[in-house]
Amino acid sequence: STWWHPCIIAGCLLPSPPDAGGGEIHQAPSLMVKEGGIAQLECSQTYGHDNMYWYKQQPQGMALQLLYYSIENAVETNEIKSDRLTARRLDNKVFCLNISSVEASDTAVYFCARSIEGC
């Protein structure tokens, strides 16, 4: 199972994730960044699941785009090839996404997710 937690540059949605064994997933509140600035998004979980993901959804509500995924501490990219986006897994509970030289096209909902098994 995968649980989602969305964040949008210029606003953040913070629904309560489904309870699965008493753990929680947290993501930074709304973030507004000027063009050319740096956006730093951090997602943490109390579950300690090995698999974590960062997705992007454009304001038009298009399909989710998988940006990065992490199994244990290894970070992989799936669909993007950008020097401006980087991700790092600090430990088995924290997964960070950084966007440098922010552009208007970066305005989106950024979803952090975690799962027990890879998907």
mmCIF file of C-alpha atoms in Angstrom:
data_model
loop_
_atom_site.group_PDB
_atom_site.id
_atom_site.type_symbol
_atom_site.label_atom_id
_atom_site.label_comp_id
_atom_site.label_asym_id
_atom_site.label_seq_id
_atom_site.Cartn_x
_atom_site.Cartn_y
_atom_site.Cartn_z
ATOM 1 C CA SER A 1 0.000 0.000 0.000
ATOM 2 C CA THR A 2 1.098 3.566 -0.713
ATOM 3 C CA TRP A 3 0.117 6.653 1.305
ATOM 4 C CA TRP A 4 0.235 10.164 -0.177
ATOM 5 C CA HIS A 5 0.986 13.540 1.306
ATOM 6 C CA PRO A 6 0.727 16.483 -1.110
ATOM 7 C CA CYS A 7 2.515 19.819 -1.106
ATOM 8 C CA ILE A 8 2.223 22.613 -3.617
ATOM 9 C CA ILE A 9 4.725 25.361 -4.238
ATOM 10 C CA ALA A 10 2.612 28.426 -3.344
ATOM 11 C CA GLY A 11 0.236 26.466 -1.109
ATOM 12 C CA CYS A 12 0.025 23.131 0.664
ATOM 13 C CA LEU A 13 -2.707 20.572 1.230
ATOM 14 C CA LEU A 14 -2.342 18.632 4.452
ATOM 15 C CA PRO A 15 -4.919 15.833 4.698
ATOM 16 C CA SER A 16 -4.509 13.211 7.356
ATOM 17 C CA PRO A 17 -3.078 10.053 5.796
ATOM 18 C CA PRO A 18 -4.753 6.719 6.474
ATOM 19 C CA ASP A 19 -3.617 5.139 9.707
ATOM 20 C CA ALA A 20 -1.462 2.090 9.163
ATOM 21 C CA GLY A 21 -0.062 0.838 12.403
ATOM 22 C CA GLY A 22 -0.008 4.204 14.175
ATOM 23 C CA GLY A 23 2.681 5.852 12.043
ATOM 24 C CA GLU A 24 2.534 9.252 10.394
ATOM 25 C CA ILE A 25 3.902 11.003 7.326
ATOM 26 C CA HIS A 26 4.768 14.701 7.472
ATOM 27 C CA GLN A 27 5.598 17.246 4.819
ATOM 28 C CA ALA A 28 6.585 20.893 5.153
ATOM 29 C CA PRO A 29 3.739 23.430 4.953
ATOM 30 C CA SER A 30 3.101 25.619 1.923
ATOM 31 C CA LEU A 31 6.107 27.029 0.190
ATOM 32 C CA MET A 32 6.361 30.182 -1.893
ATOM 33 C CA VAL A 33 9.609 30.728 -3.759
ATOM 34 C CA LYS A 34 10.545 33.553 -6.107
ATOM 35 C CA GLU A 35 11.722 32.664 -9.586
ATOM 36 C CA GLY A 36 15.437 31.943 -9.449
ATOM 37 C CA GLY A 37 15.225 30.863 -5.804
ATOM 38 C CA ILE A 38 15.586 27.437 -4.216
ATOM 39 C CA ALA A 39 12.671 25.256 -3.095
ATOM 40 C CA GLN A 40 13.477 22.714 -0.406
ATOM 41 C CA LEU A 41 10.783 20.143 0.367
ATOM 42 C CA GLU A 42 11.210 17.625 3.165
ATOM 43 C CA CYS A 43 9.090 14.578 3.844
ATOM 44 C CA SER A 44 9.426 12.462 6.954
ATOM 45 C CA GLN A 45 7.680 9.351 8.169
ATOM 46 C CA THR A 46 7.457 7.552 11.475
ATOM 47 C CA TYR A 47 6.884 4.192 9.784
ATOM 48 C CA GLY A 48 10.494 3.625 8.733
ATOM 49 C CA HIS A 49 9.377 1.996 5.463
ATOM 50 C CA ASP A 50 12.190 1.523 2.976
ATOM 51 C CA ASN A 51 10.331 2.945 -0.047
ATOM 52 C CA MET A 52 9.635 6.678 -0.448
ATOM 53 C CA TYR A 53 8.606 8.680 -3.524
ATOM 54 C CA TRP A 54 8.315 12.250 -4.820
ATOM 55 C CA TYR A 55 5.643 12.977 -7.450
ATOM 56 C CA LYS A 56 4.655 16.183 -9.242
ATOM 57 C CA GLN A 57 1.196 17.162 -10.488
ATOM 58 C CA GLN A 58 0.785 20.243 -12.669
ATOM 59 C CA PRO A 59 -1.952 22.759 -11.709
ATOM 60 C CA GLN A 60 -4.051 21.590 -14.673
ATOM 61 C CA GLY A 61 -4.609 18.334 -12.783
ATOM 62 C CA MET A 62 -2.707 16.161 -15.213
ATOM 63 C CA ALA A 63 -1.399 12.726 -14.263
ATOM 64 C CA LEU A 64 1.197 12.398 -11.539
ATOM 65 C CA GLN A 65 4.802 12.408 -12.708
ATOM 66 C CA LEU A 66 7.208 10.297 -10.683
ATOM 67 C CA LEU A 67 10.244 12.466 -10.002
ATOM 68 C CA TYR A 68 12.310 10.346 -7.626
ATOM 69 C CA TYR A 69 12.002 7.180 -5.637
ATOM 70 C CA SER A 70 14.158 5.777 -2.891
ATOM 71 C CA ILE A 71 14.596 2.241 -1.683
ATOM 72 C CA GLU A 72 16.419 2.325 1.626
ATOM 73 C CA ASN A 73 19.023 5.088 1.152
ATOM 74 C CA ALA A 74 19.482 4.708 -2.623
ATOM 75 C CA VAL A 75 17.810 7.481 -4.661
ATOM 76 C CA GLU A 76 16.739 6.922 -8.257
ATOM 77 C CA THR A 77 15.063 9.086 -10.878
ATOM 78 C CA ASN A 78 12.436 7.732 -13.222
ATOM 79 C CA GLU A 79 11.155 10.294 -15.703
ATOM 80 C CA ILE A 80 13.103 13.501 -15.253
ATOM 81 C CA LYS A 81 16.454 14.635 -16.502
ATOM 82 C CA SER A 82 17.048 18.002 -14.877
ATOM 83 C CA ASP A 83 20.089 19.499 -13.212
ATOM 84 C CA ARG A 84 17.727 21.734 -11.222
ATOM 85 C CA LEU A 85 16.005 18.908 -9.328
ATOM 86 C CA THR A 86 17.812 16.750 -6.804
ATOM 87 C CA ALA A 87 16.651 14.388 -4.099
ATOM 88 C CA ARG A 88 18.396 12.856 -1.124
ATOM 89 C CA ARG A 89 17.432 10.342 1.499
ATOM 90 C CA LEU A 90 18.789 11.449 4.861
ATOM 91 C CA ASP A 91 17.875 8.175 6.562
ATOM 92 C CA ASN A 92 15.097 5.604 6.336
ATOM 93 C CA LYS A 93 12.564 8.204 7.534
ATOM 94 C CA VAL A 94 13.442 11.452 5.678
ATOM 95 C CA PHE A 95 13.386 12.119 1.906
ATOM 96 C CA CYS A 96 14.183 15.636 0.601
ATOM 97 C CA LEU A 97 13.489 17.240 -2.784
ATOM 98 C CA ASN A 98 15.369 20.384 -3.856
ATOM 99 C CA ILE A 99 14.518 22.552 -6.856
ATOM 100 C CA SER A 100 17.153 25.139 -7.738
ATOM 101 C CA SER A 101 16.661 28.140 -10.021
ATOM 102 C CA VAL A 102 12.894 27.855 -9.574
ATOM 103 C CA GLU A 103 10.829 28.615 -12.678
ATOM 104 C CA ALA A 104 7.121 29.367 -13.077
ATOM 105 C CA SER A 105 6.709 25.891 -14.579
ATOM 106 C CA ASP A 106 7.724 24.413 -11.207
ATOM 107 C CA THR A 107 4.425 25.560 -9.674
ATOM 108 C CA ALA A 108 2.672 22.277 -8.913
ATOM 109 C CA VAL A 109 1.464 19.932 -6.225
ATOM 110 C CA TYR A 110 4.381 17.817 -4.993
ATOM 111 C CA PHE A 111 3.327 14.553 -3.401
ATOM 112 C CA CYS A 112 5.450 12.635 -0.973
ATOM 113 C CA ALA A 113 4.542 8.978 -0.632
ATOM 114 C CA ARG A 114 5.847 5.923 1.122
ATOM 115 C CA SER A 115 5.085 2.256 0.781
ATOM 116 C CA ILE A 116 5.843 -1.019 2.435
ATOM 117 C CA GLU A 117 6.777 -2.634 -0.876
ATOM 118 C CA GLY A 118 8.082 -1.093 -4.114
ATOM 119 C CA CYS A 119 5.481 -0.162 -6.727
#
